[in-house]
PDB file of C-alpha atoms in Angstrom:
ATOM      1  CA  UNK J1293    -252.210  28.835 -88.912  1.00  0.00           C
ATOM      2  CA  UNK J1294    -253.804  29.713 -91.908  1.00  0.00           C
ATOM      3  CA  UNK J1295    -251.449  32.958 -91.844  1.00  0.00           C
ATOM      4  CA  UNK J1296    -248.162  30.466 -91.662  1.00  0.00           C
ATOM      5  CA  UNK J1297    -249.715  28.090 -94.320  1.00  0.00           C
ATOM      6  CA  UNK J1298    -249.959  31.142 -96.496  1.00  0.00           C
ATOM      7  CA  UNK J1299    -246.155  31.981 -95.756  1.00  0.00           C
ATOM      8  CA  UNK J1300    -245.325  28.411 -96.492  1.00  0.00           C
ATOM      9  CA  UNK J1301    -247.234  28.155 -99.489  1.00  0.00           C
ATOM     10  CA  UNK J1302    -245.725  31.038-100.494  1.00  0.00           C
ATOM     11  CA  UNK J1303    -242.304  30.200 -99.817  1.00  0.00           C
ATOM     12  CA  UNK J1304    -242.771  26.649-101.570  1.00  0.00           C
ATOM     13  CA  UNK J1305    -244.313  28.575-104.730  1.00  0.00           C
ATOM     14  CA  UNK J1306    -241.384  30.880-104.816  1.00  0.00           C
ATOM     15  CA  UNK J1307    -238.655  28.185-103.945  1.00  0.00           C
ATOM     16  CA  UNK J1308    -240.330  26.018-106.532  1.00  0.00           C
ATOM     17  CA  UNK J1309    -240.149  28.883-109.241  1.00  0.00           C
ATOM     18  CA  UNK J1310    -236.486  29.509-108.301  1.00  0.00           C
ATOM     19  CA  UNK J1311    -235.721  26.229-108.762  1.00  0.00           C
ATOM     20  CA  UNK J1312    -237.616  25.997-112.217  1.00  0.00           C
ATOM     21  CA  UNK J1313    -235.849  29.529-112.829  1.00  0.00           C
ATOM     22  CA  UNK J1314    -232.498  27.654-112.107  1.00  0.00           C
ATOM     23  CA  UNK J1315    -233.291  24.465-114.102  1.00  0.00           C
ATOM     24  CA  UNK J1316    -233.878  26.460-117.101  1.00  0.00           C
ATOM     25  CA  UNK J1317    -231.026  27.857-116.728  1.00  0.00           C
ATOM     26  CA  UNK J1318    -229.383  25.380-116.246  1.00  0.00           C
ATOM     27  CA  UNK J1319    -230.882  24.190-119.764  1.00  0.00           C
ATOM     28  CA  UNK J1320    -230.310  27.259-121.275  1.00  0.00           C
ATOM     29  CA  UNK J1321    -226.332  26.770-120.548  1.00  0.00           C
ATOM     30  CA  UNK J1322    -226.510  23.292-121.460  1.00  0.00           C
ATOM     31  CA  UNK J1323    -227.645  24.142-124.804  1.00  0.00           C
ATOM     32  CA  UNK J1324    -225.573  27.167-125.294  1.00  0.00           C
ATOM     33  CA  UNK J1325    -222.202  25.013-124.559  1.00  0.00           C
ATOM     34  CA  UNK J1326    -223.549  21.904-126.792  1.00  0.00           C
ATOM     35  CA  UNK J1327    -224.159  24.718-129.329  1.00  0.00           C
ATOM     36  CA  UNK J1328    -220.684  25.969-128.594  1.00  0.00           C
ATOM     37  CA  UNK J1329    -219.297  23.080-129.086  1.00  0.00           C
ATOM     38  CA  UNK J1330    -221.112  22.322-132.825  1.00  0.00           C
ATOM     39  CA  UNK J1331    -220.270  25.426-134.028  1.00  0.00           C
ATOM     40  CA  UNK J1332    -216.413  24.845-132.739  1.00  0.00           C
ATOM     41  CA  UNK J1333    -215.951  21.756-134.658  1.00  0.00           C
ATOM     42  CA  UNK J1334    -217.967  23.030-137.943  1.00  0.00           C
ATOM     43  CA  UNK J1335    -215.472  25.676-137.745  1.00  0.00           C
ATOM     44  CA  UNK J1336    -212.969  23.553-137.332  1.00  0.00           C
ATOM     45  CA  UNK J1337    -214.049  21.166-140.068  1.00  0.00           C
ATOM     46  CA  UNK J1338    -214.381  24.643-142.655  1.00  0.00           C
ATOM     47  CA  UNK J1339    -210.537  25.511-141.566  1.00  0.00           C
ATOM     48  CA  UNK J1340    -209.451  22.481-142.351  1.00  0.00           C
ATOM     49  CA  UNK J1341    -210.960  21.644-145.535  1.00  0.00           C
ATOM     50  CA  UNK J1342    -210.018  25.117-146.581  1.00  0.00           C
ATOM     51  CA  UNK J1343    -206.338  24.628-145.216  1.00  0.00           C
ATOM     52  CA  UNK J1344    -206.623  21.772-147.190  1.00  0.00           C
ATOM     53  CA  UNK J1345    -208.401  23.460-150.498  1.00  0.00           C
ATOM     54  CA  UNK J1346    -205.186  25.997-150.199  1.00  0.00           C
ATOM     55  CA  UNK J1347    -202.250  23.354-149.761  1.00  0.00           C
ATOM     56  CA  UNK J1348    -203.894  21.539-152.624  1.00  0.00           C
ATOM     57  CA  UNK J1349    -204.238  24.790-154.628  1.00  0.00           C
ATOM     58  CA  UNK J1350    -201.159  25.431-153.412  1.00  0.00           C
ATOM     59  CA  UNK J1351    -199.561  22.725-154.507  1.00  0.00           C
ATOM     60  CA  UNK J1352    -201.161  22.976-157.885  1.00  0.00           C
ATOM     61  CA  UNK J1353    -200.238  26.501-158.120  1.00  0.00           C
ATOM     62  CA  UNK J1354    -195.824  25.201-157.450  1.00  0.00           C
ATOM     63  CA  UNK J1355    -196.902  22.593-159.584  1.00  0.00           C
ATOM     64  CA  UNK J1356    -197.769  24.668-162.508  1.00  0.00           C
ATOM     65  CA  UNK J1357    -194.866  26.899-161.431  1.00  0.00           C
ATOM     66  CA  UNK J1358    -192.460  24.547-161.592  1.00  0.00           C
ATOM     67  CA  UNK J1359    -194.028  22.828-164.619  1.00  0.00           C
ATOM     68  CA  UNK J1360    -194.027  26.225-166.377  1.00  0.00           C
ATOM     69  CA  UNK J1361    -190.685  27.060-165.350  1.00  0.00           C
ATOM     70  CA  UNK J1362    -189.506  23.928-166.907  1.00  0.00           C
ATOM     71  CA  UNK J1363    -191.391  24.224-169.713  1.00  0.00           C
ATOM     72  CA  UNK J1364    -189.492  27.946-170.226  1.00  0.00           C
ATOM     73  CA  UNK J1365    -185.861  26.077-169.354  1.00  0.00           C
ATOM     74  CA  UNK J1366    -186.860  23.725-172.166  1.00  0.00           C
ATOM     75  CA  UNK J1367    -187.846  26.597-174.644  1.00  0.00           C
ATOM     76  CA  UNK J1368    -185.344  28.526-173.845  1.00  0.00           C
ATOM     77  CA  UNK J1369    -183.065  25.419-174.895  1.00  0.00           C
ATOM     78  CA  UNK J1370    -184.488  24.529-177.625  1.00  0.00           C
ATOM     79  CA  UNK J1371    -183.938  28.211-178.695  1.00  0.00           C
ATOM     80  CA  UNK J1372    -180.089  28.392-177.571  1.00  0.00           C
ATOM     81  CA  UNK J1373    -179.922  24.995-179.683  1.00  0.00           C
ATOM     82  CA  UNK J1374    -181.810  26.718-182.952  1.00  0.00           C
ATOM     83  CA  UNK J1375    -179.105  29.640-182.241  1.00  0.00           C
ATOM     84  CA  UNK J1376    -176.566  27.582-182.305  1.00  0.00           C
ATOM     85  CA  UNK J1377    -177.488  25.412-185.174  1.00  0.00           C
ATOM     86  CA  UNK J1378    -178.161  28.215-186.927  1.00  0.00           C
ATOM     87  CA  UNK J1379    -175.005  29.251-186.337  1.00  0.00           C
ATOM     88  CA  UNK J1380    -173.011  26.691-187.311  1.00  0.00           C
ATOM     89  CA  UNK J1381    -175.067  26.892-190.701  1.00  0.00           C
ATOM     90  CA  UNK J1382    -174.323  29.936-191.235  1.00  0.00           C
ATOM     91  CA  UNK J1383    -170.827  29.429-189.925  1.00  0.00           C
ATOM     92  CA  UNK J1384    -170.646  26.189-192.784  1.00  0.00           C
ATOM     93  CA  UNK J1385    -172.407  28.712-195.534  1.00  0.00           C
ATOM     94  CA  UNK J1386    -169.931  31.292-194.750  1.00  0.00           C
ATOM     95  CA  UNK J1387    -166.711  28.738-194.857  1.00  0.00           C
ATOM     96  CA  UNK J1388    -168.246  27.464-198.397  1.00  0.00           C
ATOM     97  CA  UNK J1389    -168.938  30.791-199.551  1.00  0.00           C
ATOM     98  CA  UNK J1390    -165.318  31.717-199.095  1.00  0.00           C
ATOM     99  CA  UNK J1391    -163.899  29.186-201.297  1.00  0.00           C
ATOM    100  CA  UNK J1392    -164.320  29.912-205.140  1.00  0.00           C
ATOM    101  CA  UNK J1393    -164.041  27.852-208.285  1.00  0.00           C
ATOM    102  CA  UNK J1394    -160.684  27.153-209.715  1.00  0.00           C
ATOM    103  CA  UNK J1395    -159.939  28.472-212.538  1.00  0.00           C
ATOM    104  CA  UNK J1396    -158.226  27.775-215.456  1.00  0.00           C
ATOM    105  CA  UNK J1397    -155.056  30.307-215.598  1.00  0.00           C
ATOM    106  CA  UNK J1398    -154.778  29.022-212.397  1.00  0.00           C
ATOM    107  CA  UNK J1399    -154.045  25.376-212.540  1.00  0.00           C
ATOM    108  CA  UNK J1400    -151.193  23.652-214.050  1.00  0.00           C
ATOM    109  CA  UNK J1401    -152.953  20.297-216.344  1.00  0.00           C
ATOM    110  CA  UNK J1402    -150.574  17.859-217.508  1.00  0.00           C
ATOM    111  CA  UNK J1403    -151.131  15.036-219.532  1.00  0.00           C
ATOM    112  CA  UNK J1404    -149.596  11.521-219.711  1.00  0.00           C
ATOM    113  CA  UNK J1405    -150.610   8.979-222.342  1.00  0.00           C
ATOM    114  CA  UNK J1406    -150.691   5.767-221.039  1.00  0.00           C
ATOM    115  CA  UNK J1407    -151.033   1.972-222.847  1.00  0.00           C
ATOM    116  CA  UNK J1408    -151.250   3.459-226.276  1.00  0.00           C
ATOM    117  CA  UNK J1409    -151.956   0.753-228.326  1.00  0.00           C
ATOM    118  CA  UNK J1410    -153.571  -1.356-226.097  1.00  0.00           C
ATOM    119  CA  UNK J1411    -156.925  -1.861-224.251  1.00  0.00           C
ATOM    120  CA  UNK J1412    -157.148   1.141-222.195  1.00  0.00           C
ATOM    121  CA  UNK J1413    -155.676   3.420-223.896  1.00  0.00           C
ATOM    122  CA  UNK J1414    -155.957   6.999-222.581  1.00  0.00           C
ATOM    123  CA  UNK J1415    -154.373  10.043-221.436  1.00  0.00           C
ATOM    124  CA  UNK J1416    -154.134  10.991-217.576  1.00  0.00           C
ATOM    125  CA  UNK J1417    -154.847  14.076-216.691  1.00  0.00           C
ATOM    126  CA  UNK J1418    -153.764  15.801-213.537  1.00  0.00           C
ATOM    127  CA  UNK J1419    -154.341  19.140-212.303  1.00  0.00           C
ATOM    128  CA  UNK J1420    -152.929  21.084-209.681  1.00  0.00           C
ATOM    129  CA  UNK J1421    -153.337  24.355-207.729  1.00  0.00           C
ATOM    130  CA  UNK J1422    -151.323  26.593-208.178  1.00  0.00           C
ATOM    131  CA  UNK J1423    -152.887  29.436-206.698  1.00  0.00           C
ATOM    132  CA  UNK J1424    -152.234  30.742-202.723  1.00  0.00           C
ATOM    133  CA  UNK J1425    -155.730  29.922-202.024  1.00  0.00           C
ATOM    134  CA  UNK J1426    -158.281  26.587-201.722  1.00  0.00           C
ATOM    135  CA  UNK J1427    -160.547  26.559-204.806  1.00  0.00           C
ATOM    136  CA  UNK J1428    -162.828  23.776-205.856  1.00  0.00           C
ATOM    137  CA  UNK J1429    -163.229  21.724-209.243  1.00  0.00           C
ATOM    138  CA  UNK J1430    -166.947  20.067-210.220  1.00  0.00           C
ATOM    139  CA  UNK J1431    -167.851  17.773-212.999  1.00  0.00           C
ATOM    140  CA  UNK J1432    -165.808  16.700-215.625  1.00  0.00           C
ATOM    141  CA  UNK J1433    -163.384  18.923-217.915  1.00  0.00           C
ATOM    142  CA  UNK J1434    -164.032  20.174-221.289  1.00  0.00           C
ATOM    143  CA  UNK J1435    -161.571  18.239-223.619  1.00  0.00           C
ATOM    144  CA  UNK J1436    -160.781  19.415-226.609  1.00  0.00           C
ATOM    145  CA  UNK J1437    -158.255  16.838-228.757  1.00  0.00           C
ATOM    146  CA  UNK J1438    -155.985  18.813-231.441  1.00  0.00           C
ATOM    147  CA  UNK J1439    -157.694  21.920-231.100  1.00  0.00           C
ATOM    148  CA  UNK J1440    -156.662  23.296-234.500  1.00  0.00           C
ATOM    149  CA  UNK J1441    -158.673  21.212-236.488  1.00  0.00           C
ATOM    150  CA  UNK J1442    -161.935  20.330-234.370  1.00  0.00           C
ATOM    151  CA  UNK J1443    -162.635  22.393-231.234  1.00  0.00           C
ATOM    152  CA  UNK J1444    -165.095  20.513-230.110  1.00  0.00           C
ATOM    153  CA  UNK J1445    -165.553  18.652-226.696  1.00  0.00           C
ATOM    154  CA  UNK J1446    -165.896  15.444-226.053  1.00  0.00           C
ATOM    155  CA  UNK J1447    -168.753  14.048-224.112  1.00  0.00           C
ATOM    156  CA  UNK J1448    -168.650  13.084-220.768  1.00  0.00           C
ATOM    157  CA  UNK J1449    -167.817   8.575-220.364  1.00  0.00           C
ATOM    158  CA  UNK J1450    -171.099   6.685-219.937  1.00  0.00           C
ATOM    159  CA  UNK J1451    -168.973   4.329-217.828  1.00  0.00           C
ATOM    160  CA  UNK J1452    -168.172   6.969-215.445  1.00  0.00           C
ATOM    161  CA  UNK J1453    -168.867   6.530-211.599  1.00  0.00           C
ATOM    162  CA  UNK J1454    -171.531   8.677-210.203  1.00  0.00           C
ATOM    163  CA  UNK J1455    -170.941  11.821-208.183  1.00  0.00           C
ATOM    164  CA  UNK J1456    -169.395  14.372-210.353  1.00  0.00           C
ATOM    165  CA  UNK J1457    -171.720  17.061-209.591  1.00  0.00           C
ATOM    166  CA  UNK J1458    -170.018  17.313-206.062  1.00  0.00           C
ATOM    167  CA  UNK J1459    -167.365  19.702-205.543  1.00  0.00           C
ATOM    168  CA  UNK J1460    -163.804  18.894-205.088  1.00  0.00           C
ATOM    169  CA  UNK J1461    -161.892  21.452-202.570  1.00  0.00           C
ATOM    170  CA  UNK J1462    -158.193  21.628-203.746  1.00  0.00           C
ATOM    171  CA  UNK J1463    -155.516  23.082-201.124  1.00  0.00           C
ATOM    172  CA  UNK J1464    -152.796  25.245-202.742  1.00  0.00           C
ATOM    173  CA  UNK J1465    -150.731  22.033-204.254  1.00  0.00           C
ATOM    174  CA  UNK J1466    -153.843  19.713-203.800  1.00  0.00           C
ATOM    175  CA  UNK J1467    -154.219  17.850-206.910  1.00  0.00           C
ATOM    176  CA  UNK J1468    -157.203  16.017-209.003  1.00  0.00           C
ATOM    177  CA  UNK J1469    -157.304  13.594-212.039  1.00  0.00           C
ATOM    178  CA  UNK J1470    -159.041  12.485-215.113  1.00  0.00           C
ATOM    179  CA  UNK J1471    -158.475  10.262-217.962  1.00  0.00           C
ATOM    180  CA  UNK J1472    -159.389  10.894-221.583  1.00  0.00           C
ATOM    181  CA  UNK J1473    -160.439   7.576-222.971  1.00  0.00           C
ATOM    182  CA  UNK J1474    -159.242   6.650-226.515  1.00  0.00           C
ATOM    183  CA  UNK J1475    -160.940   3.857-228.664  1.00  0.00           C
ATOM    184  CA  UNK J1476    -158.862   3.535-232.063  1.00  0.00           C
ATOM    185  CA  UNK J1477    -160.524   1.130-234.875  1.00  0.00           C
ATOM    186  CA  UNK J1478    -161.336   1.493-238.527  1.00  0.00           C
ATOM    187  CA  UNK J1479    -159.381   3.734-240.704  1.00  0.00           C
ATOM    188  CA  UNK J1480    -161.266   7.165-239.882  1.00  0.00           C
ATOM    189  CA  UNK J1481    -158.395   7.708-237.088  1.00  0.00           C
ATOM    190  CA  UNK J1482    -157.093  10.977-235.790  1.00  0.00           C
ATOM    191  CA  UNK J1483    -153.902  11.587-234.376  1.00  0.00           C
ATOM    192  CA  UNK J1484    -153.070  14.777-232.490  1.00  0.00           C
ATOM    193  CA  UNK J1485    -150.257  15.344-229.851  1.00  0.00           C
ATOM    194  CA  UNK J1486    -151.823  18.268-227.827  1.00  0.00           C
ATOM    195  CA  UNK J1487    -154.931  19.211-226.080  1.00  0.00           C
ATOM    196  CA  UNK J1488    -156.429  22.101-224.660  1.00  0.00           C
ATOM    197  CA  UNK J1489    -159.132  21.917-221.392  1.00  0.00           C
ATOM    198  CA  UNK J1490    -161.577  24.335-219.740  1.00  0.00           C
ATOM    199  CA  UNK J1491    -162.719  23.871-216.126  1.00  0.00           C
ATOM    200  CA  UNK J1492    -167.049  23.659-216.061  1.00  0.00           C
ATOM    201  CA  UNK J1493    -168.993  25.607-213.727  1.00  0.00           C
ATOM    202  CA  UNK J1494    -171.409  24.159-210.934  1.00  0.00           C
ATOM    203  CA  UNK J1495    -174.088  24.718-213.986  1.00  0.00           C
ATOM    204  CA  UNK J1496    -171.876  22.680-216.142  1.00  0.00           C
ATOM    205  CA  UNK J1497    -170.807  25.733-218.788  1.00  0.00           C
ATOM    206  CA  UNK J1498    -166.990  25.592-219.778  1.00  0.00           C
ATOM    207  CA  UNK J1499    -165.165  28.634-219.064  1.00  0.00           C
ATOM    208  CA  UNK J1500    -162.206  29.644-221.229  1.00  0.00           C
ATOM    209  CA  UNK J1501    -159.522  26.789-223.106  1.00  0.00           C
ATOM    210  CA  UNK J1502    -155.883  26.424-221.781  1.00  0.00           C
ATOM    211  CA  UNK J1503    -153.947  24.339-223.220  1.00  0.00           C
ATOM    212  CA  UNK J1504    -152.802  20.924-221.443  1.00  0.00           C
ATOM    213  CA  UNK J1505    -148.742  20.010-220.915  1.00  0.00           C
ATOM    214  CA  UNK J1506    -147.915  16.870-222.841  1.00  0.00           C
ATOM    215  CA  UNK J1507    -145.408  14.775-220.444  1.00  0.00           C
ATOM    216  CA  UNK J1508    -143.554  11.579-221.868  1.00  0.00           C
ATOM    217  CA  UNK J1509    -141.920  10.367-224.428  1.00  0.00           C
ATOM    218  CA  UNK J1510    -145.317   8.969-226.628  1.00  0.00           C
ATOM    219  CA  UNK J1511    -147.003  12.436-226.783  1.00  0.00           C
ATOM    220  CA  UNK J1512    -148.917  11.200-230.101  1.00  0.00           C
ATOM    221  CA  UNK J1513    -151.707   9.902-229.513  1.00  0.00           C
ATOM    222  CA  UNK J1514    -154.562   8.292-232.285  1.00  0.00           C
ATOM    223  CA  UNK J1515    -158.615   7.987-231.318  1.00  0.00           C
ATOM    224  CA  UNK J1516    -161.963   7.433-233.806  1.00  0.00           C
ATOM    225  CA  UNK J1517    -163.373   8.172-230.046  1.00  0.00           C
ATOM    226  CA  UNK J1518    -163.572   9.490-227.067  1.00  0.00           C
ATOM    227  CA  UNK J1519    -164.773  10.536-223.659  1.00  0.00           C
ATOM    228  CA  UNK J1520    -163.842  11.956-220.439  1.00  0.00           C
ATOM    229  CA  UNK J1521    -164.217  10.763-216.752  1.00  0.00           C
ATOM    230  CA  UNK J1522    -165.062  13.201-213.836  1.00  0.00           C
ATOM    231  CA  UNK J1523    -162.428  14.773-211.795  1.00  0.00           C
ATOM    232  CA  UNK J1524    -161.732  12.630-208.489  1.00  0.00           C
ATOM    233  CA  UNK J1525    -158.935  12.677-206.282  1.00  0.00           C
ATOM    234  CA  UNK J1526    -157.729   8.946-206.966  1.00  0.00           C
ATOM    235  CA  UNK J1527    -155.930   8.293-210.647  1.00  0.00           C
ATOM    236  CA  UNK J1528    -158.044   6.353-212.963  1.00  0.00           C
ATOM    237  CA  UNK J1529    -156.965   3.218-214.279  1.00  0.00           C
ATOM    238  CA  UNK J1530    -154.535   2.693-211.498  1.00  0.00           C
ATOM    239  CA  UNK J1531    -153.186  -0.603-212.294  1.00  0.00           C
TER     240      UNK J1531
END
């Protein structure tokens, strides 16, 4: 008896420890799977936050792309626009550079003397272009009344409009005007019946005298004073 109790006992310790053996196993799964399982869905946390960090950056990165490949469409036209502004300047410069002053032995100048006698006396001057190619007039001419005995010019009209520093293109056969004014009082007259004129420079020099072509029948003409008006493209004193 004591024999089979010994068996028994011995068979309950080692069933016992087999099934302590077994439960910690069983534990030891237990834990590895809940382990397992934490580490899975850190992991899958990490990949998601970094697929996240890299669409972000990503996006960031296309963003800055695209902003940056705007930013070079804009620069690039801003710089086709400089080109081409700079090209129509020079274009403009060029056109302007390739017409030259009139001058003198060029242009026909007649002269007309209109309301002699009476308030607004004057002489009309036209001038005309005679040459094959555009040319431009500035300022007012340099008027010289009977050039024999003064040969001096007269001043520019304090009356006159503003503007005659501008330059006046004329075609071939384009025409321009100006008026010598005459004031006549007292008995310190002078009476001439021709006239000579130079065309001024865009620094307001006269270049050489030509004389002007007297048209009409009243060629005389009497003035104590006088001035000139700027060249312009309408005829003064058209009334």
């Amino acid at each position: 008896m004591t024999t089979y109790r010994a068996r028994r006992t011995t068979r309950s310790a080692r069933a016992a420890a087999l099934a302590a053996v077994t439960a910690a196993l069983a534990l030891g799964l237990t834990a590895c799977g809940g382990a397992d399982g934490g580490s899975k869905a850190a992991g899958s946390g990490d990949g998601a936050g970094a697929a996240q960090s890299r669409s972000v950056s990503e996006a960031d990165s296309k963003g800055g792309a695209a902003q940056a490949d705007g930013s070079g469409d804009a620069k690039q036209e801003a710089a086709s626009a400089t080109v081409a502004g700079g090209v129509r300047e020079i274009a403009s410069k060029s056109a302007a550079a390739g017409v030259q002053p009139c001058r003198g032995d060029g242009m026909l100048v007649t002269s007309v003397h209109r309301f002699a006698g009476q308030q607004g006396d004057h002489l009309l001057l036209t001038a005309v272009n005679e040459g094959a190619e555009p040319c431009w007039v500035t300022s007012y001419p340099a008027v010289v009344l009977d050039w024999n005995t003064a040969g001096v010019a007269l001043p520019h009209s304090g009356k006159d409009a503003p503007g005659g520093d501008k330059r006046i293109t004329l075609r071939p056969g384009g025409k321009v005007y100006s008026a010598v004014n005459l004031f006549a009082y007292g008995s310190k007259n002078h009476t001439a019946r021709s006239l000579a004129f130079a065309l001024r420079g865009q620094d307001g020099r006269p270049g050489p005298f030509y004389s002007v072509v007297g048209k009409g029948q009243d060629q005389k003409f009497t003035w104590t004073e006088a001035d000139v008006l700027n060249w312009n493209v309408q005829k003064p004193y058209d009334f």
